[in-house]
Amino acid sequence: MIAVDERGYYGEFGGAYIPEMLYPNIEELRQRYLEIMQEETFQKQFHRLLRDYVGRPSPLYLAERLSEHYNTNIYLKREDLNHTGAHKINNTIGQILLAKRLGKKRIIAETGAGQHGVATATVCALMGMPCVVYMGAVDIKRQAPNVSRMRMLGAEVRPAESGSRTLKDATNEAIRDWINNPVDTHYIIGSAVGPHPYPDMVARFQSVISEEMQWQLEEHTGRAKPDAVIACVGGGSNAAGAYFHYLNEPDVRLIAVEAAGKGVHSGESAATSILGTKGIIHGSRTLLMQTKDGQIVEPYSLSAGLDYPGIGPMHAHLIASGRAEAISITDEEALKAAYFLSRKEGIIPALETSHAFAALDVMEYNSSDVIVICLSGRGDKDLETFINHFDDYQNGAL
Ligand SMILES: *Cc1c(COP(=O)(O)O)cnc(C)c1O
């Protein structure tokens, strides 16, 4: 049985490794999250917003031309059609409703590329709650359009000026804020990472993805189970949602696609399941990229959402136990897959999601298989990157 245990572990991964001063916040969350999430009024409100605000259920689309090319049956779970353009909104809606139930008055979040910051700023506007988003000063420069979006939505974007001035420094600032404001503030974490109960809570909010997949597949194919589910993995939230209702169905293959960056052994990679070793990052015991003496190795991927040195504890367990198959895909392979999907199906995927599509070129399958790809987000935010590499693609240099 694959599920988190009472202490917050998936096998040997997970737990809550937190500074003493955070204990009251995390403990309050741990004691209350399941009870609140199971309340009927909570469920009603959550699903009403998913339907009327996010636009769920997201379609399950049979990609005929893609299927023909790969000689199998490929369905796309269209999280790219959600409000704000990706799966992240499922989690931020759930967490802000939970924060309100806990009596919180203020929301904080960390963001790297700004996608989670935008999803958080969106739900704070929706609920009329003040929102502070911590973001590395370097990322603020690199991701100007998302910074503008957050400001437009009324959030305050606070630069993290320490260390490498990127995601990990923004996370440290957010934790510092939470320690200083334990009573009135909720910290919305953006992926299936962090101390227990965050990974399980985020996975449950995202599990709406596979909940819908079950009845949609039944409608399309007559059976609720696919042969394989493919998802890209940064921290692991869209994958956790797409796998959730199939975790204990061993005949459904779970395929986790990581970013190999410039190549797994190039020194510029984010392929955590291959390069990672056991350790503690952001409050949980998991696989992470670190030096022999435990310093975090800077990850690299062209896609900001996969550029993370760890992996959520659920995925560390799925991969270590053999339940999930890990595949790593380079920047170039992901770019090619993005151009290919755009021309084949008229869908421009996010760069993160493009990694999941590239997996079709390297995995094995049968022509009778039903394969679902979690199309985690749309590519509008990545257009500049796509255009910068377009000539290389056209003249075959990719
Ligand atoms: C943030 C993001 C990801 C990576 O995050 P996970 O928590 O691993 O899902 C993947 N795809 C898109 C479109 C994203 O915005």
Short mmCIF file of C-alpha atoms and ligand atoms in Angstrom, two decimals:
data_model
loop_
_atom_site.label_atom_id
_atom_site.label_comp_id
_atom_site.label_asym_id
_atom_site.label_seq_id
_atom_site.Cartn_x
_atom_site.Cartn_y
_atom_site.Cartn_z
CA MET A 1 0.00 0.00 0.00
CA ILE A 2 1.50 3.31 -1.07
CA ALA A 3 0.34 6.13 1.19
CA VAL A 4 1.88 8.45 3.70
CA ASP A 5 2.08 6.99 7.23
CA GLU A 6 1.14 8.74 10.46
CA ARG A 7 4.60 10.21 10.91
CA GLY A 8 4.61 11.57 7.40
CA TYR A 9 6.79 8.96 5.70
CA TYR A 10 6.58 7.20 2.37
CA GLY A 11 8.88 4.28 3.10
CA GLU A 12 12.08 5.89 4.36
CA PHE A 13 11.35 9.30 2.78
CA GLY A 14 9.44 12.26 4.19
CA GLY A 15 8.98 13.30 7.81
CA ALA A 16 9.17 16.81 9.22
CA TYR A 17 12.68 18.14 9.85
CA ILE A 18 11.98 21.67 11.00
CA PRO A 19 13.44 24.26 13.32
CA GLU A 20 11.88 24.22 16.80
CA MET A 21 10.28 27.61 16.21
CA LEU A 22 8.20 26.28 13.31
CA TYR A 23 6.81 23.39 15.32
CA PRO A 24 3.52 25.08 16.38
CA ASN A 25 2.61 26.03 12.78
CA ILE A 26 3.39 22.62 11.32
CA GLU A 27 1.76 20.78 14.19
CA GLU A 28 -1.47 22.77 13.84
CA LEU A 29 -1.54 21.94 10.14
CA ARG A 30 -0.73 18.27 10.76
CA GLN A 31 -3.51 17.88 13.30
CA ARG A 32 -6.19 19.63 11.28
CA TYR A 33 -5.58 19.19 7.54
CA LEU A 34 -7.34 15.85 7.03
CA GLU A 35 -10.32 16.72 9.18
CA ILE A 36 -10.81 20.06 7.39
CA MET A 37 -10.31 18.60 3.92
CA GLN A 38 -12.91 15.92 4.62
CA GLU A 39 -15.62 18.36 5.79
CA GLU A 40 -18.56 18.40 3.46
CA THR A 41 -18.73 22.19 3.29
CA PHE A 42 -15.01 22.35 2.49
CA GLN A 43 -15.35 19.78 -0.28
CA LYS A 44 -18.35 21.64 -1.73
CA GLN A 45 -16.57 24.97 -1.77
CA PHE A 46 -13.35 23.47 -3.17
CA HIS A 47 -15.14 21.67 -5.99
CA ARG A 48 -17.37 24.65 -6.80
CA LEU A 49 -14.28 26.85 -7.25
CA LEU A 50 -12.50 24.15 -9.26
CA ARG A 51 -15.51 24.03 -11.56
CA ASP A 52 -16.53 27.69 -11.88
CA TYR A 53 -13.23 29.48 -11.34
CA VAL A 54 -10.54 27.09 -12.56
CA GLY A 55 -12.68 25.57 -15.32
CA ARG A 56 -12.64 21.92 -14.27
CA PRO A 57 -13.01 19.18 -15.19
CA SER A 58 -10.08 19.70 -17.53
CA PRO A 59 -10.68 17.71 -20.74
CA LEU A 60 -9.07 14.36 -21.42
CA TYR A 61 -8.19 14.65 -25.09
CA LEU A 62 -7.38 11.79 -27.47
CA ALA A 63 -4.42 13.15 -29.45
CA GLU A 64 -5.05 11.35 -32.72
CA ARG A 65 -2.17 12.64 -34.80
CA LEU A 66 0.29 12.11 -31.97
CA SER A 67 -1.10 8.60 -31.42
CA GLU A 68 -0.73 7.81 -35.10
CA HIS A 69 2.87 8.99 -35.10
CA TYR A 70 3.81 6.86 -32.09
CA ASN A 71 1.52 3.99 -33.09
CA THR A 72 -0.27 3.81 -29.73
CA ASN A 73 -3.18 5.53 -27.94
CA ILE A 74 -2.23 8.82 -26.31
CA TYR A 75 -4.57 10.91 -24.18
CA LEU A 76 -3.69 14.35 -22.88
CA LYS A 77 -4.98 15.55 -19.51
CA ARG A 78 -5.38 19.24 -20.26
CA GLU A 79 -4.20 21.06 -17.12
CA ASP A 80 -2.94 23.75 -19.51
CA LEU A 81 -6.54 24.89 -19.93
CA ASN A 82 -6.92 25.75 -16.23
CA HIS A 83 -7.20 29.39 -15.15
CA THR A 84 -3.62 30.74 -14.88
CA GLY A 85 -2.42 28.08 -17.32
CA ALA A 86 -1.22 25.16 -15.23
CA HIS A 87 -2.07 22.65 -12.51
CA LYS A 88 -0.68 24.83 -9.70
CA ILE A 89 -4.02 26.59 -9.14
CA ASN A 90 -5.63 23.34 -7.89
CA ASN A 91 -3.30 23.39 -4.90
CA THR A 92 -3.44 27.13 -4.15
CA ILE A 93 -7.26 27.09 -4.12
CA GLY A 94 -7.23 24.16 -1.71
CA GLN A 95 -4.63 25.70 0.60
CA ILE A 96 -6.23 29.12 0.82
CA LEU A 97 -9.58 27.56 1.76
CA LEU A 98 -7.74 25.56 4.41
CA ALA A 99 -5.96 28.70 5.66
CA LYS A 100 -9.32 30.42 6.09
CA ARG A 101 -10.65 27.45 8.07
CA LEU A 102 -7.60 27.78 10.33
CA GLY A 103 -8.46 31.45 10.89
CA LYS A 104 -5.40 32.79 9.05
CA LYS A 105 -5.46 36.36 7.77
CA ARG A 106 -2.33 36.57 5.66
CA ILE A 107 -0.65 34.38 3.03
CA ILE A 108 3.03 33.98 2.19
CA ALA A 109 4.65 31.92 -0.56
CA GLU A 110 7.99 31.35 -2.24
CA THR A 111 8.44 31.27 -5.97
CA GLY A 112 11.23 30.49 -8.43
CA ALA A 113 10.02 31.17 -11.94
CA GLY A 114 6.94 32.91 -10.60
CA GLN A 115 4.31 30.35 -11.63
CA HIS A 116 3.44 29.38 -8.06
CA GLY A 117 3.65 33.04 -7.04
CA VAL A 118 1.08 33.95 -9.68
CA ALA A 119 -1.22 31.06 -8.66
CA THR A 120 -0.97 32.18 -5.03
CA ALA A 121 -1.48 35.89 -5.80
CA THR A 122 -4.54 34.87 -7.84
CA VAL A 123 -6.30 33.04 -5.01
CA CYS A 124 -5.37 35.79 -2.53
CA ALA A 125 -7.10 38.33 -4.78
CA LEU A 126 -10.05 35.95 -5.02
CA MET A 127 -10.31 35.73 -1.23
CA GLY A 128 -9.29 39.32 -0.45
CA MET A 129 -6.29 38.24 1.63
CA PRO A 130 -2.94 40.05 1.77
CA CYS A 131 -0.18 38.15 0.00
CA VAL A 132 3.60 38.37 0.24
CA VAL A 133 5.62 36.38 -2.29
CA TYR A 134 9.33 35.86 -1.66
CA MET A 135 11.41 35.63 -4.79
CA GLY A 136 15.17 35.59 -5.36
CA ALA A 137 16.47 38.94 -6.62
CA VAL A 138 18.05 37.17 -9.59
CA ASP A 139 14.73 35.50 -10.45
CA ILE A 140 12.89 38.81 -10.18
CA LYS A 141 15.08 40.10 -13.00
CA ARG A 142 14.78 36.90 -15.07
CA GLN A 143 11.02 36.50 -14.72
CA ALA A 144 9.77 40.05 -15.12
CA PRO A 145 6.36 39.22 -16.70
CA ASN A 146 5.35 37.02 -13.75
CA VAL A 147 6.49 39.69 -11.28
CA SER A 148 4.20 42.14 -13.08
CA ARG A 149 1.33 39.66 -12.93
CA MET A 150 1.73 39.19 -9.18
CA ARG A 151 1.80 42.97 -8.65
CA MET A 152 -1.24 43.42 -10.91
CA LEU A 153 -3.04 40.89 -8.69
CA GLY A 154 -2.19 42.91 -5.60
CA ALA A 155 0.61 40.80 -4.13
CA GLU A 156 3.78 42.21 -2.64
CA VAL A 157 6.88 40.64 -4.20
CA ARG A 158 9.78 40.73 -1.72
CA PRO A 159 13.28 40.10 -3.10
CA ALA A 160 15.56 37.58 -1.36
CA GLU A 161 19.01 39.17 -1.43
CA SER A 162 21.05 36.45 0.30
CA GLY A 163 23.05 33.52 -1.13
CA SER A 164 22.59 32.83 -4.83
CA ARG A 165 19.42 35.00 -4.68
CA THR A 166 17.27 32.27 -6.22
CA LEU A 167 14.54 29.83 -5.10
CA LYS A 168 16.29 28.32 -2.08
CA ASP A 169 17.00 31.78 -0.66
CA ALA A 170 13.39 32.83 -1.26
CA THR A 171 12.29 29.69 0.63
CA ASN A 172 14.54 30.63 3.58
CA GLU A 173 13.01 34.12 3.68
CA ALA A 174 9.48 32.71 3.61
CA ILE A 175 10.30 30.36 6.50
CA ARG A 176 11.77 33.29 8.47
CA ASP A 177 8.57 35.26 7.88
CA TRP A 178 6.46 32.31 9.07
CA ILE A 179 8.49 31.91 12.25
CA ASN A 180 7.90 35.60 12.98
CA ASN A 181 4.16 35.45 12.18
CA PRO A 182 3.03 32.05 13.46
CA VAL A 183 -0.50 32.96 14.47
CA ASP A 184 -2.05 34.87 11.58
CA THR A 185 -0.08 33.59 8.56
CA HIS A 186 -0.34 30.50 6.35
CA TYR A 187 2.57 29.48 4.11
CA ILE A 188 1.36 28.07 0.77
CA ILE A 189 4.06 25.70 -0.53
CA GLY A 190 3.86 25.17 -4.28
CA SER A 191 4.85 21.55 -4.80
CA ALA A 192 4.68 18.13 -3.16
CA VAL A 193 7.70 19.00 -1.04
CA GLY A 194 8.42 20.38 2.44
CA PRO A 195 7.80 18.93 5.91
CA HIS A 196 4.83 16.63 6.55
CA PRO A 197 1.92 17.27 6.04
CA TYR A 198 2.70 19.42 2.98
CA PRO A 199 3.60 16.66 0.49
CA ASP A 200 0.47 14.67 1.34
CA MET A 201 -1.75 17.74 1.47
CA VAL A 202 -0.56 19.00 -1.92
CA ALA A 203 -0.89 15.50 -3.43
CA ARG A 204 -4.48 15.30 -2.17
CA PHE A 205 -5.41 18.69 -3.62
CA GLN A 206 -3.85 17.73 -6.95
CA SER A 207 -5.46 14.27 -6.88
CA VAL A 208 -8.47 15.79 -8.64
CA ILE A 209 -6.40 15.21 -11.80
CA SER A 210 -6.47 11.40 -11.58
CA GLU A 211 -9.96 11.41 -10.03
CA GLU A 212 -11.23 12.95 -13.27
CA MET A 213 -8.97 10.78 -15.41
CA GLN A 214 -10.68 7.66 -14.08
CA TRP A 215 -14.21 8.52 -15.25
CA GLN A 216 -12.99 10.26 -18.39
CA LEU A 217 -11.00 7.19 -19.43
CA GLU A 218 -14.00 5.01 -18.65
CA GLU A 219 -16.06 7.18 -21.04
CA HIS A 220 -13.41 7.12 -23.77
CA THR A 221 -12.15 3.55 -23.55
CA GLY A 222 -14.52 1.58 -21.33
CA ARG A 223 -11.97 1.14 -18.56
CA ALA A 224 -10.84 3.52 -15.84
CA LYS A 225 -7.21 2.43 -15.81
CA PRO A 226 -4.62 3.39 -18.41
CA ASP A 227 -1.53 1.29 -19.10
CA ALA A 228 0.77 4.19 -18.28
CA VAL A 229 0.65 7.71 -16.84
CA ILE A 230 3.48 10.07 -17.80
CA ALA A 231 4.22 13.29 -15.91
CA CYS A 232 7.15 15.64 -15.54
CA VAL A 233 8.59 15.95 -12.04
CA GLY A 234 10.07 19.08 -10.53
CA GLY A 235 9.03 18.86 -6.89
CA GLY A 236 6.36 16.43 -8.01
CA SER A 237 2.90 17.98 -7.59
CA ASN A 238 1.41 17.44 -11.05
CA ALA A 239 2.84 13.91 -11.08
CA ALA A 240 1.46 13.19 -7.61
CA GLY A 241 -1.98 14.34 -8.75
CA ALA A 242 -1.86 12.34 -11.98
CA TYR A 243 -0.67 9.17 -10.19
CA PHE A 244 -2.71 9.46 -7.01
CA HIS A 245 -5.67 7.16 -7.71
CA TYR A 246 -3.40 4.66 -9.47
CA LEU A 247 -0.68 4.42 -6.81
CA ASN A 248 -1.97 1.06 -5.62
CA GLU A 249 -2.85 -0.30 -9.08
CA PRO A 250 0.40 -2.06 -10.00
CA ASP A 251 -0.70 -2.70 -13.59
CA VAL A 252 -0.70 1.06 -14.24
CA ARG A 253 2.86 2.12 -15.07
CA LEU A 254 3.89 5.41 -13.48
CA ILE A 255 6.50 7.28 -15.50
CA ALA A 256 8.34 10.16 -13.84
CA VAL A 257 10.20 12.45 -16.20
CA GLU A 258 13.03 14.55 -14.83
CA ALA A 259 15.13 17.28 -16.39
CA ALA A 260 18.59 16.14 -17.48
CA GLY A 261 19.50 19.72 -18.44
CA LYS A 262 22.57 19.57 -20.68
CA GLY A 263 23.00 15.84 -19.94
CA VAL A 264 22.79 13.77 -16.75
CA HIS A 265 26.57 13.76 -16.25
CA SER A 266 27.32 17.19 -17.76
CA GLY A 267 27.46 18.92 -14.38
CA GLU A 268 24.43 20.95 -15.49
CA SER A 269 21.44 18.80 -14.69
CA ALA A 270 18.46 18.39 -12.40
CA ALA A 271 18.08 14.57 -12.71
CA THR A 272 17.65 14.06 -8.98
CA SER A 273 16.69 10.38 -9.03
CA ILE A 274 20.01 9.50 -10.68
CA LEU A 275 22.32 12.14 -9.19
CA GLY A 276 20.60 12.47 -5.83
CA THR A 277 21.50 10.83 -2.54
CA LYS A 278 19.55 10.62 0.69
CA GLY A 279 19.45 13.77 2.74
CA ILE A 280 17.27 16.52 4.12
CA ILE A 281 16.04 19.46 2.11
CA HIS A 282 13.20 21.90 2.86
CA GLY A 283 12.05 19.90 5.86
CA SER A 284 11.87 16.38 4.50
CA ARG A 285 14.16 13.40 4.04
CA THR A 286 14.39 12.66 0.36
CA LEU A 287 16.77 12.36 -2.58
CA LEU A 288 18.72 15.51 -3.32
CA MET A 289 21.74 16.65 -5.26
CA GLN A 290 24.49 17.31 -2.74
CA THR A 291 28.25 17.21 -2.33
CA LYS A 292 29.94 14.59 -0.11
CA ASP A 293 29.75 16.97 2.82
CA GLY A 294 26.10 17.79 2.31
CA GLN A 295 26.22 21.10 0.45
CA ILE A 296 23.37 21.43 -2.05
CA VAL A 297 24.56 21.29 -5.66
CA GLU A 298 23.02 23.99 -7.85
CA PRO A 299 20.67 22.25 -10.26
CA TYR A 300 20.24 23.27 -13.87
CA SER A 301 17.43 22.94 -16.40
CA LEU A 302 16.29 25.24 -19.18
CA SER A 303 12.82 24.91 -17.64
CA ALA A 304 12.51 26.90 -14.44
CA GLY A 305 9.84 24.61 -12.97
CA LEU A 306 12.08 21.51 -13.07
CA ASP A 307 15.20 23.32 -11.88
CA TYR A 308 15.07 21.96 -8.30
CA PRO A 309 17.83 20.05 -6.43
CA GLY A 310 15.41 17.68 -4.66
CA ILE A 311 12.31 15.65 -5.39
CA GLY A 312 9.19 15.20 -3.28
CA PRO A 313 9.37 12.29 -0.79
CA MET A 314 6.50 10.41 -2.46
CA HIS A 315 8.44 10.28 -5.71
CA ALA A 316 11.71 9.38 -3.99
CA HIS A 317 9.86 6.38 -2.56
CA LEU A 318 8.07 5.48 -5.82
CA ILE A 319 11.35 5.48 -7.71
CA ALA A 320 13.48 3.81 -5.01
CA SER A 321 10.90 1.03 -4.59
CA GLY A 322 10.58 0.47 -8.33
CA ARG A 323 6.90 1.46 -8.43
CA ALA A 324 7.66 4.37 -10.78
CA GLU A 325 10.07 4.42 -13.72
CA ALA A 326 12.30 7.48 -13.93
CA ILE A 327 13.29 8.90 -17.30
CA SER A 328 15.56 11.91 -17.78
CA ILE A 329 15.22 14.23 -20.73
CA THR A 330 17.66 16.93 -21.86
CA ASP A 331 16.86 20.57 -22.71
CA GLU A 332 17.25 19.80 -26.40
CA GLU A 333 14.97 16.77 -26.32
CA ALA A 334 12.33 18.78 -24.48
CA LEU A 335 12.56 21.67 -26.96
CA LYS A 336 12.16 19.28 -29.89
CA ALA A 337 9.12 17.71 -28.24
CA ALA A 338 7.58 21.16 -27.78
CA TYR A 339 7.99 22.09 -31.45
CA PHE A 340 6.69 18.66 -32.43
CA LEU A 341 3.55 18.80 -30.27
CA SER A 342 2.81 22.34 -31.46
CA ARG A 343 2.83 21.22 -35.11
CA LYS A 344 1.12 17.87 -34.54
CA GLU A 345 -1.72 18.92 -32.28
CA GLY A 346 -1.85 22.72 -32.24
CA ILE A 347 -0.94 22.78 -28.54
CA ILE A 348 2.08 24.73 -27.30
CA PRO A 349 3.11 23.03 -24.04
CA ALA A 350 5.07 24.53 -21.14
CA LEU A 351 8.77 23.71 -21.28
CA GLU A 352 8.38 21.58 -18.13
CA THR A 353 5.57 19.58 -19.74
CA SER A 354 7.61 19.14 -22.93
CA HIS A 355 9.90 16.81 -20.96
CA ALA A 356 6.96 14.45 -20.43
CA PHE A 357 6.25 14.38 -24.17
CA ALA A 358 9.88 13.64 -25.02
CA ALA A 359 9.61 10.49 -22.89
CA LEU A 360 7.54 8.92 -25.70
CA ASP A 361 10.74 8.72 -27.75
CA VAL A 362 12.65 6.68 -25.18
CA MET A 363 10.11 4.51 -23.34
CA GLU A 364 8.71 1.16 -24.42
CA TYR A 365 5.01 0.52 -25.00
CA ASN A 366 2.63 -1.56 -27.13
CA SER A 367 0.36 -0.35 -29.89
CA SER A 368 -2.71 -1.40 -27.90
CA ASP A 369 -1.64 0.61 -24.83
CA VAL A 370 -3.59 3.54 -23.44
CA ILE A 371 -1.12 6.21 -22.32
CA VAL A 372 -2.09 9.38 -20.47
CA ILE A 373 0.25 12.35 -20.43
CA CYS A 374 -0.36 15.03 -17.82
CA LEU A 375 -0.18 18.24 -19.86
CA SER A 376 0.72 20.25 -16.78
CA GLY A 377 0.79 23.72 -18.34
CA ARG A 378 0.70 25.91 -21.40
CA GLY A 379 3.74 27.35 -23.13
CA ASP A 380 2.91 31.07 -23.31
CA LYS A 381 5.39 31.81 -20.54
CA ASP A 382 8.16 30.03 -22.49
CA LEU A 383 7.66 31.64 -25.89
CA GLU A 384 10.86 33.67 -25.66
CA THR A 385 12.87 30.49 -24.99
CA PHE A 386 11.15 28.65 -27.83
CA ILE A 387 11.79 31.52 -30.26
CA ASN A 388 15.46 31.79 -29.20
CA HIS A 389 16.02 28.14 -30.19
CA PHE A 390 13.75 28.16 -33.20
CA ASP A 391 16.45 28.60 -35.86
CA ASP A 392 18.44 25.69 -34.41
CA TYR A 393 15.33 23.54 -34.69
CA GLN A 394 14.58 24.64 -38.26
CA ASN A 395 18.10 23.98 -39.52
CA GLY A 396 18.43 20.68 -37.67
CA ALA A 397 21.05 21.80 -35.14
CA LEU A 398 18.95 20.64 -32.17
C1 LIG B 1 5.74 24.29 -11.68
C2 LIG B 1 5.46 23.46 -12.87
C3 LIG B 1 5.90 22.12 -12.96
C4 LIG B 1 6.76 21.46 -11.91
O1 LIG B 1 6.19 21.36 -10.66
P1 LIG B 1 5.63 19.98 -10.06
O2 LIG B 1 5.34 20.31 -8.65
O3 LIG B 1 6.69 18.95 -10.22
O4 LIG B 1 4.41 19.63 -10.83
C5 LIG B 1 5.54 21.37 -14.07
N1 LIG B 1 4.81 21.91 -15.07
C6 LIG B 1 4.38 23.19 -15.03
C7 LIG B 1 3.57 23.72 -16.17
C8 LIG B 1 4.70 24.02 -13.94
O5 LIG B 1 4.27 25.29 -13.91
#
